[in-house]
Amino acid sequence: TCPYIKKIMCFLTNKDCNLCILPFTEKEKDPKYWNAGAQMTLKNALTLQTLNKNKAENLILFLGDGMGVPTVTAARILKGQLSGQSGEETQLEMDKFPFVSLAKTYNTNAQVPDSAGTATAYLCGVKANEGTVGVSAAAVRSQCNTTEGNEVTSILRWAKDAGKSVGIVTTTRVNHATPSAAYAHSVDRDWYSDNEMPAEALQAGCKDIARQLFENIPNIDVIMGGGRKYMFPKNRSDVEYPGVAKHSGTRKDGRDLVQEWIDKTKDKKGHYVWNKKQLLSLNPNNVDYLLGLFEPGDLPYDLERNSETDPSLTEMVEVAIKILRKNPSGFYLLVEGGRIDHGHHEGKAKQALHEAVEMDRAIGRASLLTSIHDTLTIVTADHSHMFNFGGYTPRGNTIFGIDADQKPFTSILYGNGPGYKLVNGARENVSTIDYQENNYQAQAAVPLSMETHGGEDVAVFAKGPMAHLLHGVHEQNYIPHVMAYAGCIGQNREHCLSRSGTAGLHPVLSTIATLFTVTRLLC
């Protein structure tokens, strides 16, 4: 029934041809199909000429760590194939956003960036050096004495100061590079607790990132992710993995940051949870503050997640929004699909892409819980990876499949990484191994113990109030300035005085009008 694919794929992979997908459907042979689709898209595009200039009561940033454009495309195909489609024609939730732009990701001292310097850009509005969070480029990595005076605040702080509720949800440690730039000022992203800091830095007064999570911005409303061990005294056994030394507490100062948080919020409808059952048993209407730490370190990959004990990113996002949206002044929420990056670093494309699909599910859930009329939602990445897929694979080829050659190779390849392998002086013949296994390390051109980031621009998807301001190609630090302008927070407030209740009156025009009026009065 599928002779072309049968010859190229089924024989090589020793798989039943029933698993193959036809290269294309019959309707795609008719030009009317493509013309009708294009006309519908054109009709929808014309409606965008009426711009949404409402004030954004709510601001949501979805950050796919390491989710470069090739990852987005491959995740789209995977999402379709998981639902029985060929995949290429599928729409991700982020694909439905009406505005798309590109962000330049370089750090001030690095052509190819890291997640710390980029987080400072898209959260604090200024570019910074690699390895540093919440400090300007005047700060030098690992040099504690360059911290003071170089701190920069984040949009999460601006939102909190404006009376909004704020939240952080991540699949990594809550004190990892991305979330930490929202609240911390650290010249080293690796200072998770005081255990990871050099003695001279502690003596000079620098604080570890876990401590800053609870001290820098009082009353962050929702915090969910991993990183439990950095909150407890050194060698204290973990509640979920008792007796496992690598999961025990790390703090040398003896502080129990979780208990301190519980004591502070017990009379303010505060709840601490560490597993899925506890999380989903909460009634969001009875919760004002939530701390959820579900693992000692990062959360497990979605493919390896225990669905009975570990919440998914989608489940965490739903609870977060239901708590935050109770505030009549609105909310700011940072959501990180952080383990996309980890999968790529390990050369495990299947893990990375399933993480991206799960983040897309969370985007869809957030869309159902909010309104495009008053919620600005942005989806982007901090940087890309040396990940790509190619060859001359037929339509519907499994994204984790192979291309036919004298010696078959996987469609997915890395420019560098741990997947580099030679067998008898030649590249490995992947048709002899299980290349669809969850932890298969895709072939790489250059041998490295860990695959690296990529330096190309990343996509920025936007919908909701003022989303049209994200267009063309911009510096990455432009993103929080747009969000602040839309939400009338931070330094962008003057335009919000418009009687219409929209955010459409530009500050420049307002200033000119004021000057003109004053000039007339003086004359």
XYZ file of C-alpha atoms in Angstrom:
523
model
C 0.000 0.000 0.000
C 2.976 2.342 0.392
C 5.502 0.988 -2.118
C 7.832 4.042 -2.160
C 8.253 4.233 1.573
C 8.228 0.463 1.787
C 11.344 0.275 -0.366
C 13.155 3.117 1.364
C 12.072 2.750 4.984
C 10.343 -0.487 5.884
C 13.040 -2.777 4.501
C 15.880 -0.850 6.118
C 14.222 -0.591 9.512
C 12.703 -4.069 9.449
C 9.375 -2.499 10.397
C 5.878 -3.473 9.284
C 4.756 -1.358 6.334
C 1.483 -0.655 8.129
C 3.431 1.825 10.236
C 4.331 3.847 7.166
C 2.439 7.011 6.239
C 1.564 7.939 2.670
C 3.728 10.758 1.295
C 0.664 12.959 0.789
C -3.115 12.748 0.655
C -5.277 12.715 -2.484
C -6.707 16.177 -1.766
C -3.224 17.677 -1.954
C -3.076 16.756 -5.652
C -5.855 19.246 -6.370
C -4.728 22.907 -6.735
C -8.067 23.960 -5.223
C -6.914 22.577 -1.868
C -3.863 24.825 -1.726
C -5.644 27.854 -3.170
C -8.503 27.596 -0.679
C -6.096 27.277 2.232
C -4.075 30.286 1.109
C -7.236 32.383 0.655
C -8.418 31.509 4.154
C -5.014 32.475 5.551
C -5.173 35.753 3.619
C -8.628 36.495 5.004
C -7.394 35.905 8.545
C -4.315 38.058 7.943
C -6.470 40.963 6.785
C -8.270 40.982 10.132
C -4.956 41.771 11.810
C -5.023 45.242 10.297
C -7.153 46.196 13.293
C -4.470 46.152 15.950
C -5.106 45.080 19.522
C -4.051 48.153 21.539
C -5.757 47.158 24.781
C -3.888 47.297 28.034
C -2.438 43.881 28.868
C -3.685 43.052 32.340
C -1.856 39.739 32.163
C 1.609 38.991 30.786
C 2.864 35.466 30.060
C 6.298 34.538 28.745
C 6.875 30.958 27.612
C 10.593 30.304 27.276
C 11.713 27.156 25.501
C 15.319 26.807 26.626
C 17.343 25.902 23.544
C 14.249 25.880 21.312
C 15.748 27.138 18.061
C 13.767 27.200 14.823
C 14.821 23.660 13.772
C 13.553 22.410 17.138
C 10.219 24.175 16.591
C 9.848 22.589 13.155
C 10.791 19.115 14.356
C 8.453 19.432 17.364
C 5.628 20.378 15.000
C 6.198 17.205 12.988
C 6.430 15.106 16.137
C 3.203 16.576 17.511
C 1.381 15.621 14.308
C 2.866 12.152 14.197
C 1.873 11.516 17.819
C -1.731 12.081 16.713
C -1.426 9.812 13.680
C -0.755 12.472 11.046
C 2.222 12.796 8.725
C 3.251 15.789 10.817
C 4.521 18.442 8.428
C 1.128 20.133 8.042
C 0.401 20.179 11.795
C 0.022 23.442 13.713
C 1.684 23.944 17.040
C -0.149 26.201 19.472
C 2.611 28.753 19.018
C 2.147 28.537 15.233
C -1.300 30.054 15.725
C 0.096 33.273 17.171
C -0.451 36.113 14.659
C 2.874 37.921 15.097
C 6.353 36.467 14.711
C 9.731 38.170 14.868
C 13.370 37.229 15.344
C 15.591 37.966 18.325
C 19.371 38.307 18.245
C 20.704 36.216 21.105
C 24.394 37.073 21.516
C 25.706 37.990 24.972
C 27.784 41.132 25.459
C 30.933 38.999 25.590
C 29.855 35.962 23.571
C 28.842 35.430 19.955
C 27.105 32.172 20.897
C 25.275 32.828 24.172
C 24.444 30.956 27.340
C 21.134 30.830 29.193
C 22.139 33.231 31.963
C 23.137 36.234 29.862
C 20.148 35.734 27.587
C 17.741 35.464 30.551
C 19.017 38.810 31.799
C 18.206 40.221 28.352
C 14.620 38.977 27.939
C 13.722 39.465 31.611
C 15.672 42.563 32.702
C 15.805 44.416 29.391
C 19.603 44.722 29.168
C 22.184 42.472 27.539
C 24.784 40.954 29.834
C 27.846 38.715 30.016
C 27.522 34.963 29.762
C 27.185 33.156 33.069
C 25.719 36.123 34.949
C 22.104 36.777 35.968
C 20.382 40.005 36.929
C 23.502 42.152 36.563
C 24.703 44.415 33.762
C 27.683 43.787 31.502
C 29.824 45.766 33.938
C 29.758 42.731 36.228
C 32.404 40.052 35.670
C 31.582 36.367 36.010
C 32.561 34.844 39.360
C 33.950 38.141 40.689
C 31.741 38.924 43.666
C 33.033 42.473 44.077
C 31.609 43.437 40.672
C 28.018 42.751 41.781
C 27.181 45.789 43.863
C 26.033 48.739 41.807
C 25.519 46.638 38.680
C 22.219 44.993 39.632
C 19.367 45.239 37.111
C 15.732 44.493 37.927
C 13.401 42.212 35.987
C 9.924 42.550 34.550
C 8.743 40.212 37.311
C 9.839 42.876 39.808
C 8.214 45.644 37.736
C 4.951 43.686 37.685
C 5.062 43.023 41.430
C 5.749 46.684 42.141
C 2.708 47.567 40.014
C 0.449 45.401 42.171
C 0.250 42.354 39.913
C 0.591 38.783 41.078
C 3.722 37.067 39.766
C 4.766 33.489 39.177
C 7.597 31.257 37.996
C 7.057 27.753 36.606
C 9.960 25.680 35.261
C 10.943 22.088 34.550
C 14.475 22.834 35.791
C 15.629 23.902 39.235
C 13.867 27.089 40.329
C 17.344 28.555 40.877
C 18.604 27.610 37.416
C 19.767 30.243 34.910
C 16.428 31.157 33.322
C 14.211 31.585 36.402
C 16.987 33.087 38.530
C 17.315 36.163 36.294
C 13.751 37.032 37.322
C 14.715 37.637 40.947
C 18.470 37.226 41.558
C 21.570 39.352 41.046
C 24.477 36.930 40.760
C 27.792 37.120 38.939
C 27.763 33.327 38.664
C 24.794 31.266 37.522
C 26.229 28.198 39.279
C 25.956 29.639 42.799
C 22.802 27.587 43.447
C 23.354 27.496 47.225
C 26.185 28.616 49.497
C 27.676 25.126 49.032
C 28.558 25.972 45.429
C 30.128 29.337 46.239
C 33.799 30.035 46.912
C 34.642 31.126 50.453
C 35.880 34.517 49.319
C 32.541 35.281 47.635
C 30.630 34.444 50.810
C 33.017 36.515 52.886
C 32.554 39.441 50.509
C 28.801 39.328 51.120
C 27.490 37.723 47.934
C 24.331 35.652 48.366
C 23.543 32.302 46.781
C 20.679 32.190 44.287
C 18.337 29.984 46.360
C 18.523 32.484 49.211
C 17.839 35.369 46.849
C 14.686 33.606 45.617
C 13.087 34.180 49.010
C 14.741 37.449 50.006
C 15.025 39.727 46.976
C 11.379 40.026 45.909
C 9.077 39.459 48.870
C 5.979 37.388 48.260
C 6.456 35.894 44.807
C 2.988 34.384 44.529
C 3.742 31.130 42.698
C 7.033 29.235 42.474
C 7.104 25.766 40.901
C 9.893 23.559 39.630
C 12.787 21.536 41.027
C 15.799 22.374 43.162
C 14.610 21.120 46.551
C 18.063 20.137 47.830
C 19.389 23.700 47.634
C 16.792 24.857 50.162
C 17.713 22.522 53.046
C 20.660 22.142 55.460
C 23.607 20.083 54.247
C 23.118 16.313 54.453
C 19.442 16.518 55.420
C 17.774 13.536 53.793
C 15.320 14.287 50.979
C 11.648 13.613 51.588
C 11.240 11.667 48.335
C 14.631 9.954 48.165
C 15.570 9.299 51.811
C 19.131 8.140 52.299
C 20.266 9.009 48.757
C 23.266 11.266 49.391
C 23.218 13.100 46.040
C 19.659 14.274 46.737
C 20.305 15.482 50.287
C 20.367 19.121 51.351
C 23.349 21.235 50.378
C 23.185 24.393 52.525
C 26.212 25.080 54.703
C 24.498 27.904 56.587
C 22.064 25.424 58.139
C 19.007 27.337 56.984
C 15.770 25.609 56.008
C 14.467 28.019 53.382
C 11.291 26.012 52.824
C 10.306 26.076 56.493
C 11.077 29.792 56.621
C 8.731 30.286 53.661
C 6.030 28.149 55.299
C 6.266 30.127 58.528
C 6.022 33.414 56.650
C 2.988 32.449 54.559
C 1.010 30.170 56.905
C -1.443 32.950 57.725
C -1.587 34.163 54.114
C -3.068 31.075 52.432
C 0.399 29.764 51.615
C 0.909 26.126 50.631
C 4.087 24.079 50.112
C 3.822 20.912 47.984
C 6.384 18.429 46.699
C 4.374 15.959 44.610
C 1.605 15.901 42.031
C -1.087 14.581 44.366
C -0.553 17.458 46.780
C -0.532 19.979 43.946
C -3.728 18.809 42.273
C -5.566 18.467 45.580
C -5.315 22.228 46.118
C -8.282 24.476 45.459
C -6.714 27.511 43.713
C -9.451 29.724 45.184
C -8.062 28.982 48.631
C -4.395 29.506 47.701
C -2.683 32.892 47.500
C 0.923 31.688 47.710
C 2.297 28.420 46.370
C 5.759 26.874 46.600
C 6.079 23.605 44.709
C 9.457 21.845 44.670
C 8.978 18.494 42.982
C 12.551 17.187 42.723
C 15.919 17.686 44.467
C 17.341 18.839 41.123
C 15.694 19.247 37.740
C 12.347 17.639 36.992
C 12.543 14.392 34.953
C 12.177 14.432 31.201
C 8.526 14.207 30.204
C 9.140 10.805 28.595
C 10.468 9.529 31.922
C 8.027 11.357 34.188
C 6.060 9.314 36.713
C 2.550 10.483 35.882
C 1.354 9.457 39.354
C 3.840 11.520 41.364
C 5.347 14.157 39.028
C 3.215 16.983 37.593
C 3.546 17.866 33.927
C 4.402 21.372 32.803
C 0.812 21.746 31.588
C -0.581 20.798 34.991
C 1.720 23.248 36.771
C 0.799 26.067 34.379
C -2.921 25.479 34.879
C -2.660 25.669 38.663
C -0.418 28.738 38.449
C -2.809 30.688 36.231
C -5.843 29.777 38.346
C -4.081 31.211 41.403
C -2.597 34.289 39.745
C -5.678 35.377 37.802
C -7.615 36.065 41.007
C -5.774 39.375 41.296
C -7.941 42.104 39.691
C -4.723 43.946 38.769
C -3.589 41.004 36.656
C -0.429 38.912 36.690
C 2.971 38.185 35.178
C 3.965 34.548 34.641
C 7.291 33.133 33.458
C 7.062 29.556 32.175
C 10.202 27.668 31.166
C 10.380 24.443 29.220
C 13.919 24.094 30.480
C 14.795 20.531 29.621
C 14.585 20.996 25.865
C 18.072 22.365 26.325
C 19.248 19.414 28.404
C 18.051 16.888 25.848
C 19.990 18.636 23.115
C 23.163 18.949 25.209
C 23.074 15.189 25.734
C 22.457 14.558 22.041
C 19.093 13.027 22.919
C 16.838 14.595 20.319
C 13.831 12.469 21.256
C 13.894 13.771 24.819
C 14.337 17.370 23.648
C 11.486 17.251 21.140
C 9.036 15.628 23.532
C 9.867 18.408 25.995
C 9.030 20.961 23.290
C 5.719 19.239 22.509
C 4.806 19.267 26.199
C 5.562 22.985 26.421
C 3.285 23.510 23.442
C 0.524 21.691 25.313
C 1.055 24.087 28.202
C 0.749 27.023 25.797
C -2.575 25.622 24.618
C -3.814 25.215 28.175
C -2.838 28.794 29.016
C -4.773 30.001 25.976
C -7.921 28.306 27.267
C -7.533 29.943 30.667
C -6.915 33.489 29.437
C -8.251 35.929 26.861
C -6.416 37.404 23.900
C -8.165 40.706 24.672
C -6.327 41.325 27.943
C -3.429 38.853 27.978
C -0.175 39.313 26.078
C 1.456 35.928 25.544
C 4.938 35.564 24.104
C 6.731 32.347 23.198
C 10.433 32.390 22.452
C 13.794 30.751 23.142
C 16.931 31.975 24.824
C 19.215 30.435 22.200
C 19.387 27.658 19.647
C 21.409 24.427 19.446
C 23.609 22.598 16.952
C 20.538 20.533 16.079
C 19.056 20.036 12.637
C 17.305 17.495 10.466
C 17.670 16.921 6.772
C 18.517 14.524 3.994
C 15.899 13.682 1.403
C 13.352 12.003 3.642
C 9.891 11.373 2.179
C 6.713 13.031 3.421
C 5.531 11.501 6.679
C 8.909 10.008 7.508
C 9.130 9.604 11.274
C 11.052 12.567 12.642
C 13.334 10.075 14.394
C 13.760 8.012 11.222
C 16.550 7.561 8.707
C 17.346 8.632 5.179
C 18.231 6.038 2.563
C 21.840 6.099 1.419
C 24.468 3.473 0.688
C 24.788 3.596 4.459
C 21.595 4.995 6.077
C 21.818 7.921 8.501
C 19.315 9.501 10.863
C 17.491 12.555 9.558
C 18.248 14.293 12.874
C 21.895 15.244 13.231
C 24.007 17.426 15.529
C 26.896 19.604 14.437
C 28.771 18.473 17.529
C 28.171 16.396 20.626
C 28.419 12.967 22.222
C 26.798 11.159 19.272
C 30.000 11.177 17.222
C 30.999 7.578 16.543
C 33.292 5.733 14.163
C 33.066 2.004 13.481
C 36.094 0.544 11.716
C 37.133 4.013 10.638
C 33.736 4.910 9.146
C 30.491 6.345 10.450
C 28.121 3.975 12.166
C 25.438 2.181 10.175
C 22.382 3.251 12.154
C 20.116 0.644 10.562
C 21.807 -1.911 12.811
C 20.839 -0.160 16.076
C 17.680 1.090 17.812
C 17.848 4.753 16.806
C 14.261 5.378 18.012
C 15.097 4.561 21.627
C 14.301 7.431 24.014
C 17.919 8.089 24.957
C 19.540 7.405 21.590
C 22.286 9.949 20.964
C 21.959 11.218 17.413
C 25.013 11.255 15.174
C 27.285 14.280 15.488
C 29.958 15.678 13.179
C 32.398 16.804 15.881
C 33.065 14.755 19.035
C 32.253 16.591 22.281
C 31.136 15.282 25.668
C 28.249 17.780 25.567
C 26.635 19.330 22.489
C 26.785 23.127 22.337
C 24.406 26.012 21.796
C 23.832 27.518 18.364
C 24.274 31.195 17.599
C 21.484 31.950 15.128
C 18.465 34.164 15.815
C 15.455 32.633 17.568
C 11.767 33.081 16.811
C 9.498 35.238 18.969
C 5.769 34.387 18.734
C 3.293 36.919 20.140
C -0.461 37.356 20.584
C -2.660 39.700 22.572
C -2.423 43.421 23.376
C 0.434 45.208 21.575
C 1.755 41.937 20.136
C 2.289 43.761 16.838
C 5.259 45.548 18.424
C 7.167 42.300 18.032
C 7.992 42.376 14.336
C 11.106 42.194 12.187
C 14.481 41.549 13.810
C 15.286 42.932 17.258
C 17.791 42.613 20.061
C 16.640 40.049 22.613
C 16.511 42.631 25.404
C 13.667 44.405 23.531
C 11.175 41.731 24.651
C 10.520 42.852 28.260
C 10.242 46.471 27.117
C 7.340 45.484 24.857
C 5.706 43.484 27.645
C 6.089 46.365 30.096
C 4.680 48.847 27.570
C 1.666 46.615 26.942
C 1.077 46.117 30.660
C 1.689 49.733 31.699
C 4.414 48.774 34.166
C 8.030 49.711 34.707
C 9.171 52.811 32.874
C 6.343 52.664 30.317
C 3.272 54.274 31.898
C 2.640 57.674 30.351
C 0.725 56.283 27.402
C -1.650 54.503 29.787
C -3.419 57.735 30.699
C -5.548 57.490 27.561
C -9.254 57.793 28.451
C -10.129 54.988 26.093
C -8.509 52.477 28.398
C -6.212 51.308 25.628
C -2.458 51.387 25.527
C -2.480 53.153 22.203
C -1.364 56.685 23.069
C 2.348 56.798 22.374
C 4.598 58.502 24.946
C 6.427 60.498 22.282
C 3.221 62.015 20.946
C 1.972 62.680 24.466
C 5.211 64.477 25.346
C 5.088 66.594 22.200
C 1.484 67.555 22.951
C 2.433 68.574 26.486
C 5.334 70.711 25.274
C 3.121 72.393 22.687
C 0.532 73.260 25.358
C 3.165 74.648 27.756
C 4.701 76.736 24.955
C 1.319 78.290 24.139
C 0.726 79.139 27.796
C 4.165 80.743 28.152
C 3.611 82.807 25.033
